[in-house]
CSV table of C-alpha atoms in Angstrom, one decimal:
chain,number,residue,atom,x,y,z
A,1176,MET,CA,16.7,6.9,-12.8
A,1177,ILE,CA,12.9,7.0,-12.1
A,1178,LYS,CA,11.1,9.1,-14.6
A,1179,LYS,CA,9.1,12.2,-13.6
A,1180,PHE,CA,5.6,13.1,-15.1
A,1181,ASP,CA,3.8,16.0,-15.6
A,1182,TYR,CA,0.4,16.3,-13.9
A,1183,THR,CA,-2.6,15.0,-15.7
A,1184,ALA,CA,-6.1,14.7,-14.4
A,1185,ILE,CA,-7.1,11.5,-15.9
A,1186,LEU,CA,-7.3,8.6,-13.4
A,1187,GLY,CA,-4.4,6.3,-12.7
A,1188,TRP,CA,-5.0,2.6,-12.2
A,1189,SER,CA,-3.9,0.9,-9.0
A,1190,VAL,CA,-4.5,-2.2,-7.1
A,1191,SER,CA,-6.0,-0.3,-4.2
A,1192,ARG,CA,-8.1,1.8,-6.5
A,1193,TYR,CA,-9.6,-1.0,-8.5
A,1194,ASP,CA,-10.2,-2.9,-5.5
A,1195,ARG,CA,-12.5,-0.1,-4.0
A,1196,PHE,CA,-14.3,0.4,-7.4
A,1197,LYS,CA,-14.9,-3.5,-7.3
A,1198,ILE,CA,-16.0,-3.9,-3.8
A,1199,CYS,CA,-18.5,-0.8,-3.5
A,1200,LYS,CA,-19.1,1.9,-6.0
A,1201,ARG,CA,-20.5,4.1,-3.4
A,1202,GLN,CA,-17.2,3.8,-1.2
A,1203,TYR,CA,-15.1,4.5,-4.3
A,1204,TYR,CA,-17.2,7.6,-5.0
A,1205,TYR,CA,-16.6,8.9,-1.7
A,1206,GLU,CA,-12.9,8.0,-1.7
A,1207,TYR,CA,-11.9,9.6,-5.3
A,1208,TYR,CA,-14.8,12.0,-5.8
A,1209,ALA,CA,-15.8,13.8,-2.7
A,1210,ARG,CA,-15.5,17.3,-4.2
A,1211,PHE,CA,-18.5,16.5,-6.5
A,1212,ASP,CA,-20.8,15.6,-3.9
A,1213,SER,CA,-23.7,17.8,-3.4
A,1214,MET,CA,-25.3,16.0,-0.3
A,1215,TYR,CA,-22.3,16.3,2.1
A,1216,PRO,CA,-19.6,18.9,2.2
A,1217,LYS,CA,-16.1,17.9,1.2
A,1218,TYR,CA,-14.5,18.5,4.8
A,1219,LYS,CA,-17.0,15.9,6.3
A,1220,ILE,CA,-16.1,13.2,3.7
A,1221,ASP,CA,-12.6,14.0,4.1
A,1222,GLU,CA,-12.7,13.7,7.8
A,1223,LEU,CA,-14.3,10.2,7.5
A,1224,LYS,CA,-11.5,9.2,4.7
A,1225,LYS,CA,-8.9,10.1,7.4
A,1226,LEU,CA,-10.1,7.5,9.9
A,1227,THR,CA,-7.6,4.9,10.6
A,1228,SER,CA,-8.2,1.4,11.9
A,1229,ILE,CA,-6.3,-0.8,14.2
A,1230,PRO,CA,-5.0,-3.2,11.5
A,1231,LEU,CA,-4.1,-0.2,9.4
A,1232,ALA,CA,-2.2,1.6,12.4
A,1233,ILE,CA,-0.2,-1.7,12.8
A,1234,GLY,CA,0.8,-1.9,9.2
A,1235,ILE,CA,1.7,1.7,8.7
A,1236,THR,CA,3.8,1.8,12.0
A,1237,VAL,CA,5.7,-1.4,11.0
A,1238,HIS,CA,6.2,0.0,7.6
A,1239,GLU,CA,7.7,3.2,9.1
A,1240,VAL,CA,9.8,1.5,11.5
A,1241,ILE,CA,11.5,-0.8,9.0
A,1242,LYS,CA,12.0,2.1,6.9
A,1243,VAL,CA,14.1,3.8,9.5
A,1244,LEU,CA,15.7,0.6,10.2
A,1245,LEU,CA,16.8,0.2,6.3
A,1246,GLU,CA,17.9,3.8,6.4
A,1247,ARG,CA,20.1,3.2,9.2
A,1248,LEU,CA,21.7,0.4,7.4
A,1249,LEU,CA,22.7,2.8,4.7
A,1250,LYS,CA,24.7,4.8,7.3
A,1251,SER,CA,26.0,2.2,9.8
A,1252,GLU,CA,26.3,-1.7,9.6
A,1253,GLU,CA,26.8,-1.9,13.5
A,1254,GLU,CA,24.3,-4.1,15.3
A,1255,ILE,CA,21.2,-2.6,16.5
A,1256,ASP,CA,20.6,-2.0,20.2
A,1257,ILE,CA,17.2,-4.1,20.3
A,1258,LYS,CA,16.0,-2.3,23.6
A,1259,ARG,CA,16.5,1.2,21.9
A,1260,PHE,CA,15.0,-0.1,18.5
A,1261,LEU,CA,11.8,-1.4,20.4
A,1262,ASP,CA,11.6,2.1,22.2
A,1263,PHE,CA,11.4,3.8,19.1
A,1264,ALA,CA,8.9,1.6,17.8
A,1265,ARG,CA,6.8,2.1,20.8
A,1266,ARG,CA,7.0,6.0,20.6
A,1267,GLU,CA,6.2,5.7,17.0
A,1268,THR,CA,3.0,3.6,17.8
A,1269,GLU,CA,2.1,6.1,20.6
A,1270,GLU,CA,2.5,9.1,18.3
A,1271,TYR,CA,0.5,7.5,15.8
A,1272,CYS,CA,-2.2,6.7,18.0
A,1273,ARG,CA,-2.1,10.3,19.5
A,1274,LYS,CA,-2.5,11.9,15.9
A,1275,ASN,CA,-5.1,9.7,14.4
A,1276,THR,CA,-8.7,9.2,14.9
A,1277,PHE,CA,-10.0,5.2,14.9
A,1278,ALA,CA,-12.8,4.1,13.2
A,1279,GLU,CA,-13.4,1.6,15.8
A,1280,VAL,CA,-13.7,4.5,18.3
A,1281,TYR,CA,-15.3,7.0,16.1
A,1282,TYR,CA,-18.2,4.4,15.4
A,1283,LYS,CA,-18.3,3.6,19.2
A,1284,GLU,CA,-17.4,-0.2,18.7
A,1285,ILE,CA,-14.6,0.4,21.4
A,1286,ASN,CA,-14.1,3.2,23.9
A,1287,PHE,CA,-10.2,3.9,23.2
A,1288,VAL,CA,-7.4,2.3,21.5
A,1289,ASN,CA,-4.7,1.2,23.9
A,1290,PRO,CA,-1.1,1.8,22.2
A,1291,GLN,CA,0.3,-1.0,24.2
A,1292,ASP,CA,-2.1,-3.5,22.7
A,1293,LEU,CA,-1.1,-2.4,19.0
A,1294,PHE,CA,2.7,-2.4,20.1
A,1295,ASN,CA,2.3,-6.0,21.2
A,1296,GLU,CA,1.5,-7.0,17.5
A,1297,ILE,CA,4.0,-4.5,16.1
A,1298,GLU,CA,7.0,-5.7,18.4
A,1299,LYS,CA,6.3,-9.3,17.0
A,1300,ASP,CA,6.1,-8.2,13.4
A,1301,LEU,CA,9.7,-6.2,13.9
A,1302,MET,CA,11.4,-9.1,15.9
A,1303,ASN,CA,10.2,-11.6,13.0
A,1304,PHE,CA,11.9,-9.5,10.5
A,1305,LEU,CA,15.0,-9.0,12.7
A,1306,ASN,CA,15.3,-12.7,13.1
A,1307,SER,CA,14.8,-13.7,9.6
A,1308,LYS,CA,17.4,-14.9,7.0
A,1309,ARG,CA,16.4,-12.1,4.8
A,1310,TYR,CA,17.4,-9.4,7.2
A,1311,LYS,CA,20.7,-11.2,7.7
A,1312,TRP,CA,21.3,-11.5,3.8
A,1313,LEU,CA,20.8,-7.9,3.4
A,1314,LYS,CA,23.5,-7.0,6.1
A,1315,THR,CA,25.8,-9.4,4.3
A,1316,LYS,CA,25.2,-9.7,0.8
A,1317,ALA,CA,22.8,-6.9,-0.4
A,1318,ILE,CA,24.6,-4.3,1.6
A,1319,ASN,CA,27.3,-4.1,-1.2
A,1320,SER,CA,24.9,-2.5,-3.3
A,1321,LYS,CA,23.3,-0.1,-0.8
A,1322,ASP,CA,24.0,2.9,-2.7
A,1323,ASN,CA,21.3,1.8,-5.3
A,1324,TRP,CA,18.7,1.0,-2.7
A,1325,LEU,CA,15.4,2.5,-3.0
A,1326,ILE,CA,13.4,2.7,0.3
A,1327,GLU,CA,9.9,3.5,0.0
A,1328,PRO,CA,10.8,6.2,-2.8
A,1329,SER,CA,8.7,9.5,-2.9
A,1330,GLY,CA,5.8,9.9,-4.9
A,1331,TYR,CA,2.9,7.5,-5.6
A,1332,GLY,CA,5.0,4.8,-8.0
A,1333,GLU,CA,3.5,6.5,-11.3
A,1334,CYS,CA,4.4,4.7,-14.3
A,1335,ARG,CA,3.0,4.1,-17.9
A,1336,LEU,CA,1.8,0.7,-19.0
A,1337,GLN,CA,1.7,0.8,-22.8
A,1338,GLY,CA,0.4,4.3,-22.3
A,1339,ILE,CA,-2.0,3.6,-19.4
A,1340,LYS,CA,-1.4,5.8,-16.4
A,1341,ALA,CA,-0.9,3.6,-13.3
A,1342,TYR,CA,0.6,3.8,-9.9
A,1343,CYS,CA,2.7,0.8,-8.3
A,1344,LYS,CA,4.4,2.0,-5.2
A,1345,VAL,CA,7.3,-0.3,-4.0
A,1346,ASP,CA,8.4,-0.5,-0.4
A,1347,PHE,CA,12.1,-1.7,-0.9
A,1348,LEU,CA,14.1,-2.1,-4.3
A,1349,PHE,CA,17.6,-3.2,-4.3
A,1350,PRO,CA,19.8,-4.9,-6.8
A,1351,VAL,CA,22.2,-7.7,-6.1
A,1352,ASP,CA,24.4,-8.7,-9.1
A,1353,ASN,CA,22.3,-8.4,-12.1
A,1354,VAL,CA,18.9,-8.9,-10.6
A,1355,VAL,CA,16.6,-6.4,-9.0
A,1356,TYR,CA,14.8,-7.4,-5.9
A,1357,ILE,CA,11.4,-5.9,-4.9
A,1358,THR,CA,10.2,-6.6,-1.0
A,1359,ASP,CA,6.7,-5.8,0.0
A,1360,TRP,CA,6.0,-6.1,3.8
A,1361,LYS,CA,2.7,-7.6,4.8
A,1362,THR,CA,1.2,-7.6,8.5
A,1363,GLY,CA,-2.2,-8.7,7.8
A,1364,LYS,CA,-3.9,-11.7,6.1
A,1365,ARG,CA,-2.7,-13.6,3.0
A,1366,ASP,CA,-4.5,-12.9,-0.2
A,1367,ALA,CA,-2.6,-14.9,-2.9
A,1368,GLU,CA,-4.6,-13.3,-5.9
A,1369,LYS,CA,-4.4,-9.7,-4.7
A,1370,HIS,CA,-0.7,-10.0,-3.8
A,1371,ARG,CA,0.3,-11.6,-7.0
A,1372,LYS,CA,-1.5,-8.6,-8.8
A,1373,GLN,CA,0.6,-6.4,-6.6
A,1374,LEU,CA,3.9,-8.0,-7.5
A,1375,LEU,CA,2.9,-7.8,-11.2
A,1376,GLY,CA,2.6,-4.1,-10.8
A,1377,TYR,CA,6.0,-3.9,-9.1
A,1378,VAL,CA,7.8,-5.8,-11.8
A,1379,SER,CA,6.1,-3.7,-14.4
A,1380,TRP,CA,7.2,-0.5,-12.7
A,1381,ALA,CA,10.7,-1.6,-12.4
A,1382,SER,CA,10.9,-2.7,-16.2
A,1383,TYR,CA,9.5,0.7,-17.2
A,1384,HIS,CA,11.7,2.8,-14.9
A,1385,PHE,CA,14.9,0.9,-15.1
A,1386,GLY,CA,14.8,-0.9,-18.5
A,1387,LYS,CA,15.0,-4.4,-16.9
A,1388,ASN,CA,13.5,-7.4,-18.3
A,1389,PRO,CA,11.0,-9.1,-16.0
A,1390,GLU,CA,13.1,-12.1,-15.6
A,1391,GLU,CA,15.8,-9.8,-14.2
A,1392,VAL,CA,13.2,-8.5,-11.4
A,1393,ILE,CA,12.3,-10.7,-8.5
A,1394,PRO,CA,9.3,-9.6,-6.4
A,1395,VAL,CA,8.9,-10.8,-2.7
A,1396,ILE,CA,6.1,-10.8,-0.6
A,1397,ALA,CA,7.2,-10.7,3.2
A,1398,TYR,CA,4.7,-11.9,5.5
A,1399,LEU,CA,5.6,-10.7,9.3
A,1400,GLN,CA,3.1,-12.7,10.9
A,1401,PRO,CA,2.6,-15.2,12.6
A,1402,SER,CA,6.1,-15.9,11.7
A,1403,TYR,CA,8.3,-14.6,9.1
A,1404,ASP,CA,7.6,-16.1,5.6
A,1405,GLU,CA,8.2,-15.3,2.0
A,1406,LYS,CA,6.3,-15.8,-1.2
A,1407,THR,CA,8.8,-15.2,-4.3
A,1408,MET,CA,7.5,-15.0,-7.8
A,1409,LYS,CA,9.0,-14.8,-11.2
A,1410,PHE,CA,7.3,-13.2,-14.3
A,1411,ASN,CA,8.2,-13.4,-18.0
A,1412,GLU,CA,7.3,-10.9,-20.8
A,1413,TYR,CA,4.3,-13.0,-21.3
A,1414,ASP,CA,2.9,-12.6,-17.8
A,1415,ILE,CA,3.3,-8.7,-18.1
A,1416,GLU,CA,1.5,-8.5,-21.5
A,1417,LYS,CA,-1.4,-10.3,-19.8
A,1418,PHE,CA,-1.0,-8.1,-16.6
A,1419,ILE,CA,-1.3,-4.9,-18.8
A,1420,ILE,CA,-4.3,-6.2,-20.9
A,1421,LEU,CA,-6.1,-6.9,-17.3
A,1422,VAL,CA,-5.0,-3.2,-16.3
A,1423,ARG,CA,-6.6,-1.7,-19.5
A,1424,GLU,CA,-9.6,-3.8,-18.9
A,1425,GLU,CA,-9.8,-2.5,-15.4
A,1426,THR,CA,-9.0,1.0,-16.3
A,1427,GLU,CA,-11.8,1.2,-18.9
A,1428,GLU,CA,-14.3,0.0,-16.3
A,1429,MET,CA,-13.6,2.9,-14.1
A,1430,TYR,CA,-13.4,5.0,-17.2
A,1431,SER,CA,-16.9,4.0,-17.8
A,1432,PHE,CA,-18.2,5.8,-14.4
A,1433,CYS,CA,-16.7,9.1,-15.7
A,1434,SER,CA,-18.5,11.8,-17.7
A,1435,ASP,CA,-15.3,13.3,-18.8
A,1436,VAL,CA,-12.6,11.0,-19.0
A,1437,GLY,CA,-9.8,13.3,-19.6
A,1438,GLU,CA,-10.7,15.7,-16.8
A,1439,ASN,CA,-11.6,12.7,-14.5
A,1440,ILE,CA,-14.9,14.0,-13.6
A,1441,PRO,CA,-17.4,11.2,-12.5
A,1442,GLU,CA,-21.0,10.6,-13.5
A,1443,ASP,CA,-23.9,11.5,-11.3
A,1444,LYS,CA,-23.6,9.9,-7.6
A,1445,LYS,CA,-26.5,7.7,-8.3
A,1446,LYS,CA,-24.5,5.6,-10.7
A,1447,PHE,CA,-22.1,4.7,-7.8
A,1448,ILE,CA,-24.5,2.1,-6.2
A,1449,LYS,CA,-24.0,0.8,-2.7
A,1450,THR,CA,-22.8,-2.6,-2.2
A,1451,THR,CA,-25.3,-5.0,-0.5
A,1452,ASN,CA,-22.6,-6.9,1.4
A,1453,ASN,CA,-23.2,-5.9,5.0
A,1454,ARG,CA,-19.8,-7.2,6.0
A,1455,ILE,CA,-18.1,-4.6,3.8
A,1456,CYS,CA,-20.4,-1.9,5.2
A,1457,ASN,CA,-19.6,-2.8,8.8
A,1458,TYR,CA,-15.8,-1.8,8.1
A,1459,CYS,CA,-16.5,1.1,5.7
A,1460,ASN,CA,-15.2,4.5,7.0
A,1461,TYR,CA,-18.2,6.2,5.2
A,1462,ARG,CA,-20.9,3.9,6.6
A,1463,GLU,CA,-22.7,6.7,8.4
A,1464,LEU,CA,-23.1,8.6,4.9
A,1465,CYS,CA,-25.1,5.6,3.6
A,1466,LYS,CA,-27.8,5.7,6.4
A,1467,ASP,CA,-29.8,8.1,4.3
């Protein structure tokens, strides 16, 4: 049973939160502390925060379609109709493009986003998964424990790591025999260091909520491009202890930018300095705010 938590204002560590903090303090400020900004109205910062991008659209759509596919497996083990499946994926792609504003368009890098261009990549990802040994294994071996599958569980993956508030949201968790598998789908480029850190978070989350030893949890990164490929890692208690020390250090770094840690109130915006890396700026949703 996944544990529940009462609301607390104190910030919670996550891989994505600390990544933003490390990459650009000003971007981090806009992402998490928009309501404290005195220069720009919150609605404007929120508008920029909601901008999507072509890579993000591909990733979100693929995750959503795979989620629906796995949920279908819970109800029926019959073979899927590939044409109907891809038609559904195409509709999801078109709907996502219709509902969202792309940063590439907003910043006039391109005139419009053609859903078909996105779908071409999404189709490759989905077919690579459908043709993978892992999908076949899910339908034959893992399906026996389908009553205990967790498919993108609700919430943000909150847990406690030796008292530290942390978020480690899993894509897909399922038990086979006495082992818990966690799979995370990736549609973008490989980043061994970042992805290892994510897997450590998933194992820590599963250990916390289900009382599993780290050796009983097998996390898997499933790369869907250019062909299906998996990276499986195994961790022990020593690995988790080192990871928690790292999480504590990174959390303390972020705390140091708060004037009130318990209420998660930031220091003055001036402390959140802009990066000098123009490559990061060129892809930032908030780039127009940094022209002043």
